[in-house]
Amino acid sequence: MIDALIVFLPLIGAILAGLFGRMLGDRGAQVVTCGLLTLAALLSVVVFVDVALGGNARTTELFTWIDSGRFELSWALRVDTLTAIMFCVVTIVSAIVHVYSVGYMSEDKSIPRFMAYLSLFTFFMLMLVSADNLVQMFFGWEGVGLASYLLIGFWYDRPSANAAAIKAFLVNRVGDIAFALGIAGIFLLFGSVEFGQILGRAAEYQDVVIDLFGMELHALTAICLLLFIGAMGKSAQLGLHTWLPDAMEGPTPVSALIHAATMVTAGVFLVCRMSPVFEFAPDALTVVTIVGGATAFFAATVGLTQTDIKRVIAYSTCSQLGYMFFAAGVSAYGAAMFHLMTHAFFKALLFLGAGAVIHAMHHEQDMFKMGGLYKKIPVTYSLMWVGSLALVGFGIPGLGIGFAGFYSKDIVLEAAYAAQTGAGSFAFWLGIAAALMTAFYSFRLLFLTFHGQTRADAHTFDHAHEAPRVMIWPLYILAAGALGAGVLFYGFFVGDGRDAFWNGAIFALHDIIEDAHHVPFWVKALPMVVTVIGIALAWLMYVRKPELPGLVAQRFRPLYLFSLRKWYFDELYNAVFVRPAWYLGEGLWKAGDGALIDGVGPNGVAALTRDLARRASRLQSGYVYHYAFAMLIGVVALITWYIVTTAG
């Protein structure tokens, strides 16, 4: 019962705020949605203690959903340690975002609609993570896609928001098609889409080969690659990442909820949920590792040069998701979920802190139009420091003292090194490079926004002030997570208590986490060394010698533009996909539909009818002798026809 309440309370809130928003009013919609989400968050903590710490995993069947021939499917809630973790992450972050939105969206004209969309998204995400089968998961998967479209394009009167929403929707469809094909492959191979029937039988099919278009493919590898492509779309991995930074067009609470802590982690959750299948597809895991490492590096390079405060954090999200994937790729699923959990706290803190900055600056998002704000908004400044230090993984190797990211990101890197594979080494070194750049761009953001002389106009700067308490107080909860979640849960996720904690929710053929604990000390220390170097470089270039960035950009202009233009992925996709599709559509519209179908078809018939009618109307002259002549012609024609046919 408690599991169903957690899932359906946000749906109830969405229905009440969405359908009865005018009756409830702005305040009523806020109270209902915030209250129900807070209740769901509290219940999620209860479930986490019972399931993850108490070992009471369970599956609750609600009703029979599909019954067609041999295909029978129940709507059921599978609550194990994986689900319990996601319950807490989703509901706690969502509840905080709901409360924060009370202040941030206070001047908006459509508050009930916004609150309904937030709650609807939360329901679909909870449905995704509690699914007992792949079809039910796909329902939640598509639902969060729909809700994200509504939230990104919430300000539908802005063309940029509409374009961003459509882009997110379309790019995700690419991954979703692959995910659907993967589900079909699972059913073809296993005869079922229920996790209980799949996860325990993966070893039986580890040698199965299928013939596809004349090619022999390892069945589990093909299926896992399709599932991973689906995960790439939802989790913005390299190639299907282009929607994520554009999604910042939505209100800032949307960025924190969907694109920092929740929806984008769905892909990581999928790979971890299907770990028993991925373990018997080592080639697929290699691909996951390589794509994750490449994404971590790519997104970090782009974050170096962005000027929009939210876009910097968005590319940071993309980079951190890369860490989670290459952890899963080397079979360190516990480390991947650990980083997912800690990342949810400090990244939501950074996004909502950025929202407080934007609120103070009257909706200005360009960091080069800020500066000197630490005196104006000291509380936000302090909280942004906490989030930034957690993001860069600041801590003391050997002593085990640090922020949340220190514990989770370091174990990811140590696991990649411990894998002792080519893909693992590739991911490790790209992860180290990304750690250096993460430290640089995170403190570049801090120094540009809060330090130095202000670059804002005098009126905006003079009137800058702290956000209202309803926006600030939720940040303290996230800051507590960014400070303590790492040290508090390290032992459960990746420490000595991990076997009892996971209780079979994830599966690995080899315990790579154990190997990660015994890597050389330099592997443990290197991330902190490059982090300090990155922070020092940011201080040198943006505080000590602020003229340096311009000189560096001028000296290495091609590299600077390559980063600023995001490796030209948008331009490439426009050239390869968008423009050809546009020209094809325009050609089919004008030449095909307009000229051929309409021209020859209904429009052509209508034009011919009008022409014949116009010609026939000329015979209606009104002169009697014209009519008599026509009658004579008619009589002659009839007699001629009669004579000819009779003679024949």
XYZ file of C-alpha atoms in Angstrom, residues 590-610:
21
model
C 5.041 22.043 -53.327
C 5.830 19.619 -56.157
C 4.176 16.482 -54.810
C 1.166 17.600 -52.808
C 0.566 21.012 -54.377
C 1.423 20.494 -58.044
C 0.804 16.769 -58.577
C -1.822 15.583 -56.090
C -3.841 18.773 -55.689
C -3.047 20.083 -59.187
C -4.092 16.926 -61.025
C -6.557 15.708 -58.453
C -9.288 17.811 -56.773
C -7.938 21.189 -57.852
C -7.413 19.959 -61.436
C -10.899 18.472 -61.704
C -12.401 21.644 -60.271
C -10.442 23.824 -62.708
C -11.495 21.671 -65.690
C -15.139 21.798 -64.601
C -15.009 25.573 -64.297
